């Protein structure tokens, strides 16, 4: 299990370093912890989770540049920057409802990138002052968003 030597199991109550790490086993980068972005991302996660107060599965969080390329991820992916999460709806919640609730709260939560895919929703905290929205339809979507 990936842990930080100085922050326990994760950056927030319901989010672990293991969930934030790359699927290839690379831990979430320390530099993104030290510059504070992980806490903004964790706050977004907790805000979303708090809407339903139910567990949310993370399909994808941090990706190394190599792993992102291997799975066909978008160039300049926010996942490589440690600023993105691909989230599955809580049990019993439809994807449309999950997406719509997140979208209506995006501004308040500090979400700046929002993508709707067939089985999950991508959220990110890219450093722009607006909300970028798109729709994905790829078969490999859980890997590529
Ligand atoms: Zn994504």
GROMACS .gro file of C-alpha atoms and ligand atoms in nm:
model
  146
    1UNK     CA    1   0.000   0.000   0.000
    2UNK     CA    2   0.121   0.347  -0.092
    3UNK     CA    3   0.141   0.580   0.202
    4UNK     CA    4   0.293   0.915   0.275
    5UNK     CA    5   0.545   0.919   0.557
    6UNK     CA    6   0.394   1.234   0.698
    7UNK     CA    7   0.025   1.240   0.621
    8UNK     CA    8  -0.119   0.905   0.718
    9UNK     CA    9  -0.342   0.707   0.482
   10UNK     CA   10  -0.453   0.993   0.261
   11UNK     CA   11  -0.507   1.368   0.218
   12UNK     CA   12  -0.865   1.357   0.347
   13UNK     CA   13  -1.095   1.134   0.547
   14UNK     CA   14  -1.234   0.930   0.257
   15UNK     CA   15  -0.945   0.943   0.011
   16UNK     CA   16  -0.630   0.730   0.035
   17UNK     CA   17  -0.286   0.765  -0.121
   18UNK     CA   18  -0.340   0.423  -0.271
   19UNK     CA   19  -0.652   0.544  -0.456
   20UNK     CA   20  -0.461   0.850  -0.579
   21UNK     CA   21  -0.162   0.657  -0.711
   22UNK     CA   22  -0.101   0.545  -1.068
   23UNK     CA   23  -0.236   0.205  -1.170
   24UNK     CA   24   0.123   0.104  -1.257
   25UNK     CA   25   0.211   0.124  -0.888
   26UNK     CA   26   0.376   0.468  -0.890
   27UNK     CA   27   0.274   0.667  -0.582
   28UNK     CA   28   0.103   1.004  -0.610
   29UNK     CA   29   0.398   1.246  -0.648
   30UNK     CA   30   0.527   1.416  -0.337
   31UNK     CA   31   0.574   1.744  -0.529
   32UNK     CA   32   0.196   1.761  -0.583
   33UNK     CA   33   0.144   1.707  -0.214
   34UNK     CA   34   0.390   1.978  -0.119
   35UNK     CA   35   0.246   2.236  -0.359
   36UNK     CA   36  -0.097   2.176  -0.209
   37UNK     CA   37  -0.290   2.066  -0.517
   38UNK     CA   38  -0.375   1.728  -0.370
   39UNK     CA   39  -0.570   1.897  -0.094
   40UNK     CA   40  -0.776   2.097  -0.345
   41UNK     CA   41  -0.845   1.772  -0.529
   42UNK     CA   42  -0.931   1.594  -0.206
   43UNK     CA   43  -1.169   1.876  -0.113
   44UNK     CA   44  -1.347   1.832  -0.446
   45UNK     CA   45  -1.372   1.459  -0.382
   46UNK     CA   46  -1.510   1.509  -0.032
   47UNK     CA   47  -1.760   1.770  -0.155
   48UNK     CA   48  -1.888   1.532  -0.424
   49UNK     CA   49  -1.896   1.238  -0.186
   50UNK     CA   50  -2.080   1.450   0.067
   51UNK     CA   51  -2.376   1.501  -0.169
   52UNK     CA   52  -2.476   1.137  -0.115
   53UNK     CA   53  -2.250   1.046   0.176
   54UNK     CA   54  -2.183   0.710   0.014
   55UNK     CA   55  -1.859   0.550  -0.108
   56UNK     CA   56  -1.741   0.655  -0.452
   57UNK     CA   57  -1.507   0.437  -0.657
   58UNK     CA   58  -1.211   0.609  -0.821
   59UNK     CA   59  -1.140   0.463  -1.165
   60UNK     CA   60  -0.833   0.674  -1.229
   61UNK     CA   61  -0.641   0.945  -1.044
   62UNK     CA   62  -0.270   1.019  -1.091
   63UNK     CA   63  -0.100   0.877  -1.402
   64UNK     CA   64   0.268   0.882  -1.489
   65UNK     CA   65   0.336   1.029  -1.836
   66UNK     CA   66   0.443   0.682  -1.949
   67UNK     CA   67   0.130   0.511  -1.821
   68UNK     CA   68  -0.093   0.784  -1.963
   69UNK     CA   69   0.068   0.738  -2.305
   70UNK     CA   70   0.041   0.361  -2.285
   71UNK     CA   71  -0.334   0.370  -2.223
   72UNK     CA   72  -0.395   0.638  -2.487
   73UNK     CA   73  -0.474   0.919  -2.244
   74UNK     CA   74  -0.522   1.272  -2.362
   75UNK     CA   75  -0.206   1.473  -2.416
   76UNK     CA   76  -0.156   1.720  -2.132
   77UNK     CA   77  -0.396   1.508  -1.928
   78UNK     CA   78  -0.485   1.658  -1.594
   79UNK     CA   79  -0.431   1.310  -1.450
   80UNK     CA   80  -0.059   1.344  -1.521
   81UNK     CA   81  -0.067   1.673  -1.333
   82UNK     CA   82  -0.230   1.508  -1.034
   83UNK     CA   83  -0.535   1.731  -1.072
   84UNK     CA   84  -0.800   1.485  -1.196
   85UNK     CA   85  -1.026   1.205  -1.078
   86UNK     CA   86  -1.249   0.967  -1.272
   87UNK     CA   87  -1.539   0.881  -1.043
   88UNK     CA   88  -1.806   0.613  -1.058
   89UNK     CA   89  -2.147   0.699  -0.910
   90UNK     CA   90  -2.227   0.570  -0.561
   91UNK     CA   91  -2.423   0.248  -0.550
   92UNK     CA   92  -2.786   0.306  -0.648
   93UNK     CA   93  -2.720   0.643  -0.816
   94UNK     CA   94  -2.763   0.674  -1.192
   95UNK     CA   95  -2.475   0.821  -1.389
   96UNK     CA   96  -2.695   1.102  -1.524
   97UNK     CA   97  -2.799   1.203  -1.174
   98UNK     CA   98  -2.441   1.177  -1.052
   99UNK     CA   99  -2.318   1.396  -1.337
  100UNK     CA  100  -2.597   1.653  -1.311
  101UNK     CA  101  -2.548   1.701  -0.937
  102UNK     CA  102  -2.175   1.745  -0.980
  103UNK     CA  103  -2.227   1.989  -1.266
  104UNK     CA  104  -2.472   2.204  -1.074
  105UNK     CA  105  -2.222   2.226  -0.786
  106UNK     CA  106  -1.908   2.255  -1.001
  107UNK     CA  107  -1.850   2.624  -0.941
  108UNK     CA  108  -1.902   2.600  -0.566
  109UNK     CA  109  -1.677   2.295  -0.540
  110UNK     CA  110  -1.394   2.449  -0.745
  111UNK     CA  111  -1.420   2.204  -1.035
  112UNK     CA  112  -1.272   2.344  -1.359
  113UNK     CA  113  -1.289   2.040  -1.587
  114UNK     CA  114  -1.590   1.811  -1.615
  115UNK     CA  115  -1.624   1.518  -1.852
  116UNK     CA  116  -1.916   1.279  -1.881
  117UNK     CA  117  -1.837   0.924  -1.993
  118UNK     CA  118  -2.043   0.609  -2.017
  119UNK     CA  119  -1.954   0.469  -1.675
  120UNK     CA  120  -1.790   0.754  -1.485
  121UNK     CA  121  -1.747   1.129  -1.451
  122UNK     CA  122  -1.410   1.303  -1.486
  123UNK     CA  123  -1.349   1.602  -1.262
  124UNK     CA  124  -1.038   1.815  -1.243
  125UNK     CA  125  -0.899   2.130  -1.089
  126UNK     CA  126  -0.706   2.262  -1.390
  127UNK     CA  127  -0.569   2.613  -1.331
  128UNK     CA  128  -0.823   2.810  -1.535
  129UNK     CA  129  -1.095   3.046  -1.417
  130UNK     CA  130  -1.383   2.879  -1.595
  131UNK     CA  131  -1.549   2.539  -1.626
  132UNK     CA  132  -1.452   2.326  -1.926
  133UNK     CA  133  -1.716   2.062  -2.008
  134UNK     CA  134  -1.703   1.775  -2.257
  135UNK     CA  135  -1.857   1.437  -2.334
  136UNK     CA  136  -1.660   1.121  -2.393
  137UNK     CA  137  -1.786   0.810  -2.566
  138UNK     CA  138  -1.480   0.591  -2.604
  139UNK     CA  139  -1.487   0.222  -2.527
  140UNK     CA  140  -1.160   0.266  -2.340
  141UNK     CA  141  -1.304   0.559  -2.154
  142UNK     CA  142  -1.213   0.456  -1.803
  143UNK     CA  143  -0.852   0.448  -1.911
  144UNK     CA  144  -0.837   0.749  -2.136
  145UNK     CA  145  -1.035   1.029  -1.978
  146LIG    ZN1  146  -1.024   1.159  -1.635
   0.00000   0.00000   0.00000
